[in-house]
Amino acid sequence: MSGIEKTTFGVYVHWPFCLSKCPYCDFNSHVRHAAIDEDRFAHAFAREIEFTAARVPGRTVTSIFLGGGTPSLMQPQTVGAILDAIGKHWRVADDAEVTLEANPTSVEATRFAGYRTAGVNRVSLGVQALDDASLQELGRLHSAREALDAVAVARRAFDRYSFDLIYARPDQTPNMWAGELGLAIREAAEHLSLYQLTIEEGTPFFGLHAAGKLKTPDESVARALYDVTQEVCERHGLPAYEISNHARKGAECRHNLVYWRGEEYAGIGPGAHGRLDINNVRHATATEKRPEAWLMRVEANGHGIITDDDLSREERADEFLLMGLRLSEGIDPLRYAALAGRPLDPRRIALLRDEGAIVVDTDGRLRVTRIGFPVLDAVVADLAA
Ligand SMILES: C[S@@+](CC[C@H](N)C(=O)[O-])C[C@H]1O[C@@H](n2cnc3c(N)ncnc32)[C@H](O)[C@@H]1O
Ligand code: SF4
């Protein structure tokens, strides 16, 4: 145990299967043509949870996130078994946030009530676009109508739900996006994740893009799309609390805040990452990515961990900066100094402030501005240097 009383502790559980692979996606997701043995996976999840809880006992779980892949392909009893295992090995706070990532097809929506009974209290739906041509281009298996119907089922089944859209798609103009966003906001209750399309190496989109067959908006259009996102969302009471995440006040995804605020979380399942504090040392853990190889490791050893690195002061401080500056609340420079053993360089702060990329609030917090967010990586690199 770290000796410090923890106020938050997240548990991430990765379900690595999808019905088909979207051409833009480089997440750890796999398509299998044979049926998945969910019971066998559920037992393996339970074993890895037990193993992890023995390393970091006594925590109170404040958030659980079932991500993927496509967790909404799991039967509700599999989700129930995973949540029961978490509850058996840690205490789960009465008001814990329990999110499940779902694809918005009609088949998956029929499982929502079962997930709620199993203990899920929030869903995050991958809607991606609200027009059928874009959905087809993104390789999605649902129409816009089907996605909105799934959103309506989520609204009835859960007090809290969110959905994802991808923007800066080929040929998308700021006007088109403003219209789509307006419709999304009418359908969203409290939370939206709005991701700018990234062309990830190794995906089919990467090859098409390199060959000039997939044209994404140039820098100035991408910037205009980003500005539209901020303006429309702010106007409707959904300001960004993180570079790609928008919420009404108090409706932020508590689980994702655990990552961005540099707090502690366990990573369970194939390819999951964790950050565990053991004897005052932060461990960065990662498990085997290939689902069947992970399964065999867990069955043999009780866990699928293949990386378990102690983070140095520098590494921890850099990670704190990288994650924390994504948030509109920014970071506390004193916490950075405590982690790094040295303060941020005041000259670099002054330079970035003069450029308008960051501000330092009256309470001392350092925040990235709307000018700085589109070049966040450069801002972080500058500060960390
Ligand atoms: C790992 S996916 C899981 C969600 C679920 N499987 C789905 O597709 O609906 C999480 C989200 O990441 C976003 N995403 C994945 N690849 C992306 C990319 N290349 N560019 C932008 N957003 C991406 C999508 O919005 C997606 O909903
Ligand atoms: S975007 Fe979602 S459904 Fe598509 S491959 Fe990635 S994880 Fe699977």
GROMACS .gro file of C-alpha atoms and ligand atoms in nm:
model
  420
    1MET     CA    1   0.000   0.000   0.000
    2SER     CA    2   0.119   0.350  -0.066
    3GLY     CA    3   0.037   0.473   0.284
    4ILE     CA    4  -0.158   0.764   0.135
    5GLU     CA    5  -0.536   0.750   0.162
    6LYS     CA    6  -0.672   0.718  -0.192
    7THR     CA    7  -0.985   0.903  -0.289
    8THR     CA    8  -1.019   0.755  -0.638
    9PHE     CA    9  -0.935   0.422  -0.791
   10GLY     CA   10  -1.043   0.319  -1.140
   11VAL     CA   11  -1.070  -0.025  -1.295
   12TYR     CA   12  -1.046  -0.054  -1.675
   13VAL     CA   13  -1.156  -0.384  -1.834
   14HIS     CA   14  -1.083  -0.446  -2.202
   15TRP     CA   15  -1.310  -0.658  -2.424
   16PRO     CA   16  -1.102  -0.709  -2.739
   17PHE     CA   17  -1.354  -0.829  -2.998
   18CYS     CA   18  -1.554  -0.652  -3.270
   19LEU     CA   19  -1.789  -0.774  -3.543
   20SER     CA   20  -1.572  -0.608  -3.806
   21LYS     CA   21  -1.266  -0.388  -3.805
   22CYS     CA   22  -1.331  -0.020  -3.887
   23PRO     CA   23  -1.072   0.106  -4.139
   24TYR     CA   24  -0.959   0.399  -3.920
   25CYS     CA   25  -0.923   0.212  -3.590
   26ASP     CA   26  -0.596   0.098  -3.433
   27PHE     CA   27  -0.735  -0.003  -3.097
   28ASN     CA   28  -0.668  -0.356  -2.971
   29SER     CA   29  -0.972  -0.511  -3.139
   30HIS     CA   30  -1.000  -0.843  -3.320
   31VAL     CA   31  -1.259  -1.012  -3.538
   32ARG     CA   32  -1.327  -1.382  -3.475
   33HIS     CA   33  -1.548  -1.595  -3.694
   34ALA     CA   34  -1.600  -1.868  -3.434
   35ALA     CA   35  -1.808  -1.798  -3.123
   36ILE     CA   36  -1.617  -1.645  -2.830
   37ASP     CA   37  -1.610  -1.860  -2.517
   38GLU     CA   38  -1.738  -1.586  -2.285
   39ASP     CA   39  -1.737  -1.810  -1.976
   40ARG     CA   40  -1.371  -1.883  -2.023
   41PHE     CA   41  -1.296  -1.511  -2.063
   42ALA     CA   42  -1.510  -1.425  -1.761
   43HIS     CA   43  -1.309  -1.669  -1.546
   44ALA     CA   44  -0.983  -1.523  -1.676
   45PHE     CA   45  -1.100  -1.166  -1.602
   46ALA     CA   46  -1.191  -1.277  -1.249
   47ARG     CA   47  -0.846  -1.432  -1.200
   48GLU     CA   48  -0.663  -1.125  -1.323
   49ILE     CA   49  -0.880  -0.905  -1.100
   50GLU     CA   50  -0.795  -1.127  -0.800
   51PHE     CA   51  -0.424  -1.111  -0.886
   52THR     CA   52  -0.428  -0.731  -0.924
   53ALA     CA   53  -0.628  -0.680  -0.604
   54ALA     CA   54  -0.363  -0.877  -0.415
   55ARG     CA   55  -0.103  -0.626  -0.542
   56VAL     CA   56  -0.308  -0.319  -0.451
   57PRO     CA   57  -0.543  -0.429  -0.171
   58GLY     CA   58  -0.776  -0.209   0.029
   59ARG     CA   59  -0.870   0.030  -0.251
   60THR     CA   60  -1.221   0.166  -0.291
   61VAL     CA   61  -1.322   0.151  -0.656
   62THR     CA   62  -1.478   0.479  -0.765
   63SER     CA   63  -1.511   0.403  -1.137
   64ILE     CA   64  -1.517   0.104  -1.369
   65PHE     CA   65  -1.490   0.131  -1.747
   66LEU     CA   66  -1.565  -0.164  -1.976
   67GLY     CA   67  -1.400  -0.059  -2.301
   68GLY     CA   68  -1.299  -0.215  -2.627
   69GLY     CA   69  -1.322  -0.344  -2.883
   70THR     CA   70  -1.694  -0.379  -2.850
   71PRO     CA   71  -1.801  -0.464  -2.494
   72SER     CA   72  -2.166  -0.451  -2.602
   73LEU     CA   73  -2.106  -0.785  -2.775
   74MET     CA   74  -2.079  -0.943  -2.429
   75GLN     CA   75  -2.380  -1.111  -2.279
   76PRO     CA   76  -2.511  -0.924  -1.974
   77GLN     CA   77  -2.421  -1.221  -1.749
   78THR     CA   78  -2.056  -1.192  -1.858
   79VAL     CA   79  -2.060  -0.823  -1.761
   80GLY     CA   80  -2.229  -0.923  -1.433
   81ALA     CA   81  -1.957  -1.180  -1.362
   82ILE     CA   82  -1.681  -0.921  -1.420
   83LEU     CA   83  -1.849  -0.664  -1.194
   84ASP     CA   84  -1.906  -0.929  -0.925
   85ALA     CA   85  -1.537  -1.021  -0.934
   86ILE     CA   86  -1.440  -0.654  -0.889
   87GLY     CA   87  -1.684  -0.628  -0.596
   88LYS     CA   88  -1.544  -0.946  -0.439
   89HIS     CA   89  -1.182  -0.828  -0.434
   90TRP     CA   90  -1.216  -0.455  -0.371
   91ARG     CA   91  -1.476  -0.241  -0.205
   92VAL     CA   92  -1.685  -0.060  -0.467
   93ALA     CA   93  -1.811   0.287  -0.367
   94ASP     CA   94  -2.191   0.315  -0.348
   95ASP     CA   95  -2.186   0.590  -0.609
   96ALA     CA   96  -1.923   0.430  -0.836
   97GLU     CA   97  -1.953   0.521  -1.203
   98VAL     CA   98  -1.978   0.203  -1.414
   99THR     CA   99  -1.951   0.273  -1.788
  100LEU     CA  100  -1.982   0.028  -2.077
  101GLU     CA  101  -1.879   0.120  -2.431
  102ALA     CA  102  -2.144   0.014  -2.682
  103ASN     CA  103  -2.184   0.011  -3.057
  104PRO     CA  104  -2.521   0.158  -3.155
  105THR     CA  105  -2.684  -0.131  -3.340
  106SER     CA  106  -3.036  -0.252  -3.271
  107VAL     CA  107  -2.910  -0.593  -3.155
  108GLU     CA  108  -2.679  -0.438  -2.900
  109ALA     CA  109  -2.946  -0.200  -2.772
  110THR     CA  110  -3.159  -0.503  -2.673
  111ARG     CA  111  -2.894  -0.585  -2.411
  112PHE     CA  112  -2.896  -0.244  -2.239
  113ALA     CA  113  -3.158  -0.338  -1.978
  114GLY     CA  114  -2.955  -0.649  -1.892
  115TYR     CA  115  -2.641  -0.441  -1.848
  116ARG     CA  116  -2.825  -0.208  -1.613
  117THR     CA  117  -2.941  -0.506  -1.405
  118ALA     CA  118  -2.580  -0.629  -1.400
  119GLY     CA  119  -2.466  -0.298  -1.246
  120VAL     CA  120  -2.375  -0.073  -1.540
  121ASN     CA  121  -2.501   0.282  -1.483
  122ARG     CA  122  -2.360   0.469  -1.785
  123VAL     CA  123  -2.308   0.384  -2.152
  124SER     CA  124  -2.085   0.546  -2.409
  125LEU     CA  125  -2.205   0.487  -2.764
  126GLY     CA  126  -1.987   0.498  -3.074
  127VAL     CA  127  -2.222   0.687  -3.302
  128GLN     CA  128  -1.933   0.841  -3.508
  129ALA     CA  129  -2.148   1.032  -3.762
  130LEU     CA  130  -2.510   1.126  -3.815
  131ASP     CA  131  -2.527   1.077  -4.191
  132ASP     CA  132  -2.535   0.743  -4.370
  133ALA     CA  133  -2.278   0.827  -4.638
  134SER     CA  134  -2.016   0.912  -4.375
  135LEU     CA  135  -2.102   0.603  -4.171
  136GLN     CA  136  -2.052   0.389  -4.476
  137GLU     CA  137  -1.722   0.556  -4.552
  138LEU     CA  138  -1.613   0.490  -4.192
  139GLY     CA  139  -1.700   0.123  -4.242
  140ARG     CA  140  -1.968   0.127  -3.974
  141LEU     CA  141  -2.230  -0.147  -3.948
  142HIS     CA  142  -2.515   0.084  -3.842
  143SER     CA  143  -2.717   0.362  -4.005
  144ALA     CA  144  -2.771   0.706  -3.851
  145ARG     CA  145  -3.135   0.613  -3.772
  146GLU     CA  146  -3.027   0.294  -3.598
  147ALA     CA  147  -2.768   0.485  -3.395
  148LEU     CA  148  -3.023   0.745  -3.282
  149ASP     CA  149  -3.266   0.466  -3.190
  150ALA     CA  150  -2.991   0.309  -2.978
  151VAL     CA  151  -2.933   0.649  -2.814
  152ALA     CA  152  -3.306   0.660  -2.729
  153VAL     CA  153  -3.286   0.311  -2.573
  154ALA     CA  154  -2.981   0.424  -2.372
  155ARG     CA  155  -3.170   0.733  -2.253
  156ARG     CA  156  -3.450   0.515  -2.118
  157ALA     CA  157  -3.221   0.255  -1.960
  158PHE     CA  158  -2.956   0.476  -1.798
  159ASP     CA  159  -2.944   0.803  -1.607
  160ARG     CA  160  -2.614   0.882  -1.774
  161TYR     CA  161  -2.501   0.825  -2.131
  162SER     CA  162  -2.262   0.975  -2.380
  163PHE     CA  163  -2.183   0.928  -2.744
  164ASP     CA  164  -1.879   0.966  -2.968
  165LEU     CA  165  -1.858   1.145  -3.301
  166ILE     CA  166  -1.560   1.163  -3.534
  167TYR     CA  167  -1.510   1.490  -3.720
  168ALA     CA  168  -1.263   1.630  -3.975
  169ARG     CA  169  -1.387   1.355  -4.204
  170PRO     CA  170  -1.317   1.369  -4.579
  171ASP     CA  171  -1.502   1.658  -4.748
  172GLN     CA  172  -1.658   1.779  -4.422
  173THR     CA  173  -1.711   2.154  -4.411
  174PRO     CA  174  -1.748   2.365  -4.094
  175ASN     CA  175  -2.112   2.434  -4.190
  176MET     CA  176  -2.197   2.068  -4.231
  177TRP     CA  177  -2.029   1.990  -3.901
  178ALA     CA  178  -2.212   2.270  -3.717
  179GLY     CA  179  -2.544   2.123  -3.835
  180GLU     CA  180  -2.450   1.769  -3.736
  181LEU     CA  181  -2.325   1.887  -3.399
  182GLY     CA  182  -2.649   2.077  -3.334
  183LEU     CA  183  -2.844   1.755  -3.393
  184ALA     CA  184  -2.601   1.561  -3.170
  185ILE     CA  185  -2.642   1.809  -2.886
  186ARG     CA  186  -3.020   1.777  -2.905
  187GLU     CA  187  -2.981   1.400  -2.865
  188ALA     CA  188  -2.707   1.409  -2.602
  189ALA     CA  189  -2.802   1.470  -2.242
  190GLU     CA  190  -2.486   1.562  -2.059
  191HIS     CA  191  -2.176   1.438  -2.236
  192LEU     CA  192  -2.025   1.411  -2.586
  193SER     CA  193  -1.685   1.288  -2.704
  194LEU     CA  194  -1.582   1.460  -3.027
  195TYR     CA  195  -1.268   1.318  -3.187
  196GLN     CA  196  -1.085   1.463  -3.480
  197LEU     CA  197  -1.022   1.180  -3.731
  198THR     CA  198  -0.662   1.065  -3.695
  199ILE     CA  199  -0.497   0.862  -3.966
  200GLU     CA  200  -0.329   0.583  -3.771
  201GLU     CA  201  -0.035   0.395  -3.913
  202GLY     CA  202  -0.114   0.036  -4.006
  203THR     CA  203  -0.485   0.097  -4.070
  204PRO     CA  204  -0.651   0.078  -4.415
  205PHE     CA  205  -0.712   0.455  -4.394
  206PHE     CA  206  -0.337   0.509  -4.362
  207GLY     CA  207  -0.273   0.333  -4.693
  208LEU     CA  208  -0.557   0.515  -4.869
  209HIS     CA  209  -0.441   0.849  -4.730
  210ALA     CA  210  -0.081   0.789  -4.836
  211ALA     CA  211  -0.200   0.695  -5.187
  212GLY     CA  212  -0.403   1.019  -5.210
  213LYS     CA  213  -0.732   0.829  -5.220
  214LEU     CA  214  -0.857   0.962  -4.888
  215LYS     CA  215  -0.838   1.337  -4.845
  216THR     CA  216  -0.878   1.475  -4.496
  217PRO     CA  217  -0.935   1.848  -4.433
  218ASP     CA  218  -0.619   2.057  -4.454
  219GLU     CA  219  -0.484   2.238  -4.148
  220SER     CA  220  -0.692   2.553  -4.186
  221VAL     CA  221  -1.020   2.362  -4.237
  222ALA     CA  222  -0.932   2.131  -3.947
  223ARG     CA  223  -0.875   2.439  -3.733
  224ALA     CA  224  -1.209   2.587  -3.840
  225LEU     CA  225  -1.380   2.255  -3.756
  226TYR     CA  226  -1.218   2.260  -3.413
  227ASP     CA  227  -1.335   2.619  -3.354
  228VAL     CA  228  -1.690   2.532  -3.460
  229THR     CA  229  -1.682   2.241  -3.213
  230GLN     CA  230  -1.588   2.469  -2.926
  231GLU     CA  231  -1.833   2.745  -3.017
  232VAL     CA  232  -2.139   2.526  -3.075
  233CYS     CA  233  -2.076   2.315  -2.766
  234GLU     CA  234  -2.011   2.613  -2.541
  235ARG     CA  235  -2.323   2.786  -2.666
  236HIS     CA  236  -2.528   2.481  -2.568
  237GLY     CA  237  -2.379   2.439  -2.221
  238LEU     CA  238  -2.142   2.154  -2.311
  239PRO     CA  239  -1.797   2.314  -2.283
  240ALA     CA  240  -1.484   2.106  -2.334
  241TYR     CA  241  -1.344   1.976  -2.007
  242GLU     CA  242  -1.080   1.784  -2.200
  243ILE     CA  243  -0.943   1.835  -2.549
  244SER     CA  244  -1.203   1.599  -2.706
  245ASN     CA  245  -1.463   1.569  -2.431
  246HIS     CA  246  -1.756   1.795  -2.356
  247ALA     CA  247  -1.994   1.785  -2.063
  248ARG     CA  248  -2.241   1.978  -1.857
  249LYS     CA  249  -2.093   2.079  -1.523
  250GLY     CA  250  -2.066   1.776  -1.295
  251ALA     CA  251  -2.132   1.528  -1.581
  252GLU     CA  252  -1.768   1.467  -1.674
  253CYS     CA  253  -1.665   1.103  -1.718
  254ARG     CA  254  -1.515   1.032  -1.376
  255HIS     CA  255  -1.322   0.733  -1.502
  256ASN     CA  256  -1.141   0.924  -1.771
  257LEU     CA  257  -1.062   1.200  -1.519
  258VAL     CA  258  -0.868   0.936  -1.323
  259TYR     CA  259  -0.629   0.902  -1.621
  260TRP     CA  260  -0.601   1.270  -1.697
  261ARG     CA  261  -0.546   1.368  -1.333
  262GLY     CA  262  -0.271   1.108  -1.297
  263GLU     CA  263  -0.456   0.899  -1.040
  264GLU     CA  264  -0.439   0.523  -0.983
  265TYR     CA  265  -0.613   0.257  -1.194
  266ALA     CA  266  -0.596  -0.113  -1.269
  267GLY     CA  267  -0.592  -0.242  -1.629
  268ILE     CA  268  -0.760  -0.581  -1.673
  269GLY     CA  269  -0.792  -0.787  -1.993
  270PRO     CA  270  -0.594  -0.816  -2.319
  271GLY     CA  271  -0.379  -0.513  -2.394
  272ALA     CA  272  -0.500  -0.314  -2.092
  273HIS     CA  273  -0.273  -0.057  -1.928
  274GLY     CA  274  -0.265   0.019  -1.557
  275ARG     CA  275  -0.096   0.258  -1.315
  276LEU     CA  276  -0.053   0.101  -0.971
  277ASP     CA  277   0.107   0.256  -0.664
  278ILE     CA  278   0.298  -0.010  -0.471
  279ASN     CA  279   0.529   0.090  -0.181
  280ASN     CA  280   0.524   0.451  -0.301
  281VAL     CA  281   0.643   0.353  -0.649
  282ARG     CA  282   0.421   0.398  -0.950
  283HIS     CA  283   0.408   0.090  -1.171
  284ALA     CA  284   0.309   0.119  -1.538
  285THR     CA  285   0.158  -0.216  -1.631
  286ALA     CA  286   0.048  -0.360  -1.965
  287THR     CA  287  -0.093  -0.699  -2.050
  288GLU     CA  288  -0.050  -0.929  -2.351
  289LYS     CA  289  -0.255  -0.786  -2.639
  290ARG     CA  290  -0.351  -1.101  -2.831
  291PRO     CA  291  -0.674  -1.228  -2.673
  292GLU     CA  292  -0.601  -1.602  -2.688
  293ALA     CA  293  -0.240  -1.555  -2.575
  294TRP     CA  294  -0.363  -1.338  -2.286
  295LEU     CA  295  -0.615  -1.608  -2.194
  296MET     CA  296  -0.346  -1.877  -2.182
  297ARG     CA  297  -0.114  -1.660  -1.973
  298VAL     CA  298  -0.389  -1.587  -1.721
  299GLU     CA  299  -0.487  -1.951  -1.701
  300ALA     CA  300  -0.123  -2.047  -1.641
  301ASN     CA  301  -0.006  -1.760  -1.417
  302GLY     CA  302  -0.313  -1.579  -1.286
  303HIS     CA  303  -0.235  -1.265  -1.489
  304GLY     CA  304  -0.148  -1.154  -1.842
  305ILE     CA  305   0.101  -0.880  -1.745
  306ILE     CA  306   0.398  -0.857  -1.982
  307THR     CA  307   0.523  -0.510  -1.884
  308ASP     CA  308   0.560  -0.382  -1.530
  309ASP     CA  309   0.786  -0.077  -1.519
  310ASP     CA  310   0.868   0.138  -1.218
  311LEU     CA  311   0.828   0.497  -1.333
  312SER     CA  312   1.112   0.734  -1.246
  313ARG     CA  313   1.035   1.079  -1.101
  314GLU     CA  314   1.097   1.234  -1.444
  315GLU     CA  315   0.869   0.987  -1.622
  316ARG     CA  316   0.592   1.036  -1.369
  317ALA     CA  317   0.616   1.412  -1.390
  318ASP     CA  318   0.616   1.405  -1.773
  319GLU     CA  319   0.312   1.182  -1.777
  320PHE     CA  320   0.137   1.411  -1.529
  321LEU     CA  321   0.203   1.707  -1.759
  322LEU     CA  322   0.103   1.523  -2.078
  323MET     CA  323  -0.225   1.401  -1.934
  324GLY     CA  324  -0.313   1.696  -1.712
  325LEU     CA  325  -0.272   1.964  -1.979
  326ARG     CA  326  -0.543   1.790  -2.186
  327LEU     CA  327  -0.789   1.910  -1.923
  328SER     CA  328  -0.941   2.257  -1.929
  329GLU     CA  329  -0.879   2.271  -1.551
  330GLY     CA  330  -0.507   2.234  -1.629
  331ILE     CA  331  -0.247   2.130  -1.373
  332ASP     CA  332  -0.112   2.243  -1.041
  333PRO     CA  333   0.255   2.333  -1.104
  334LEU     CA  334   0.332   2.255  -0.739
  335ARG     CA  335   0.228   1.895  -0.792
  336TYR     CA  336   0.453   1.881  -1.097
  337ALA     CA  337   0.742   2.016  -0.889
  338ALA     CA  338   0.675   1.762  -0.613
  339LEU     CA  339   0.678   1.476  -0.866
  340ALA     CA  340   0.976   1.595  -1.072
  341GLY     CA  341   1.183   1.725  -0.783
  342ARG     CA  342   1.218   2.056  -0.969
  343PRO     CA  343   0.974   2.325  -1.083
  344LEU     CA  344   0.875   2.397  -1.443
  345ASP     CA  345   1.109   2.644  -1.609
  346PRO     CA  346   0.962   2.995  -1.549
  347ARG     CA  347   1.116   3.126  -1.875
  348ARG     CA  348   0.939   2.865  -2.080
  349ILE     CA  349   0.613   2.940  -1.901
  350ALA     CA  350   0.658   3.309  -1.978
  351LEU     CA  351   0.729   3.243  -2.346
  352LEU     CA  352   0.424   3.021  -2.392
  353ARG     CA  353   0.213   3.273  -2.203
  354ASP     CA  354   0.331   3.551  -2.433
  355GLU     CA  355   0.234   3.338  -2.732
  356GLY     CA  356  -0.114   3.296  -2.581
  357ALA     CA  357  -0.083   2.916  -2.565
  358ILE     CA  358  -0.116   2.892  -2.186
  359VAL     CA  359  -0.244   3.095  -1.894
  360VAL     CA  360  -0.159   3.086  -1.526
  361ASP     CA  361  -0.471   3.139  -1.316
  362THR     CA  362  -0.488   3.348  -1.001
  363ASP     CA  363  -0.497   3.024  -0.802
  364GLY     CA  364  -0.167   2.925  -0.969
  365ARG     CA  365  -0.305   2.653  -1.198
  366LEU     CA  366  -0.151   2.636  -1.543
  367ARG     CA  367  -0.396   2.584  -1.830
  368VAL     CA  368  -0.373   2.551  -2.207
  369THR     CA  369  -0.584   2.805  -2.399
  370ARG     CA  370  -0.796   2.759  -2.710
  371ILE     CA  371  -0.497   2.878  -2.911
  372GLY     CA  372  -0.275   2.621  -2.742
  373PHE     CA  373  -0.503   2.315  -2.764
  374PRO     CA  374  -0.464   2.252  -3.138
  375VAL     CA  375  -0.084   2.243  -3.084
  376LEU     CA  376  -0.096   2.070  -2.745
  377ASP     CA  377   0.185   1.825  -2.821
  378ALA     CA  378   0.423   2.110  -2.896
  379VAL     CA  379   0.318   2.298  -2.581
  380VAL     CA  380   0.379   1.991  -2.364
  381ALA     CA  381   0.714   1.921  -2.532
  382ASP     CA  382   0.818   2.281  -2.470
  383LEU     CA  383   0.725   2.276  -2.102
  384ALA     CA  384   0.875   1.934  -2.034
  385ALA     CA  385   1.207   2.009  -2.204
  386LIG     C1  386  -1.208   0.211  -2.910
  386LIG     S1  387  -1.345   0.287  -2.981
  386LIG     C2  388  -1.463   0.182  -2.902
  386LIG     C3  389  -1.606   0.217  -2.929
  386LIG     C4  390  -1.688   0.118  -3.005
  386LIG     N1  391  -1.623  -0.001  -3.039
  386LIG     C5  392  -1.737   0.183  -3.134
  386LIG     O1  393  -1.663   0.178  -3.230
  386LIG     O2  394  -1.847   0.233  -3.131
  386LIG     C6  395  -1.359   0.442  -2.897
  386LIG     C7  396  -1.377   0.560  -2.984
  386LIG     O3  397  -1.255   0.602  -3.039
  386LIG     C8  398  -1.280   0.681  -3.152
  386LIG     N2  399  -1.179   0.651  -3.255
  386LIG     C9  400  -1.126   0.531  -3.284
  386LIG     N3  401  -1.034   0.545  -3.384
  386LIG    C10  402  -1.030   0.676  -3.416
  386LIG    C11  403  -0.954   0.754  -3.512
  386LIG     N4  404  -0.865   0.698  -3.594
  386LIG     N5  405  -0.975   0.888  -3.516
  386LIG    C12  406  -1.063   0.946  -3.434
  386LIG     N6  407  -1.137   0.878  -3.344
  386LIG    C13  408  -1.121   0.745  -3.334
  386LIG    C14  409  -1.421   0.650  -3.199
  386LIG     O4  410  -1.502   0.762  -3.186
  386LIG    C15  411  -1.465   0.540  -3.104
  386LIG     O5  412  -1.600   0.550  -3.069
  387SF4     S1  413  -1.398   0.170  -3.385
  387SF4    FE1  414  -1.497   0.035  -3.236
  387SF4     S2  415  -1.609  -0.118  -3.362
  387SF4    FE2  416  -1.462  -0.020  -3.495
  387SF4     S3  417  -1.285  -0.158  -3.488
  387SF4    FE3  418  -1.248   0.007  -3.339
  387SF4     S4  419  -1.321  -0.075  -3.149
  387SF4    FE4  420  -1.409  -0.205  -3.312
   0.00000   0.00000   0.00000
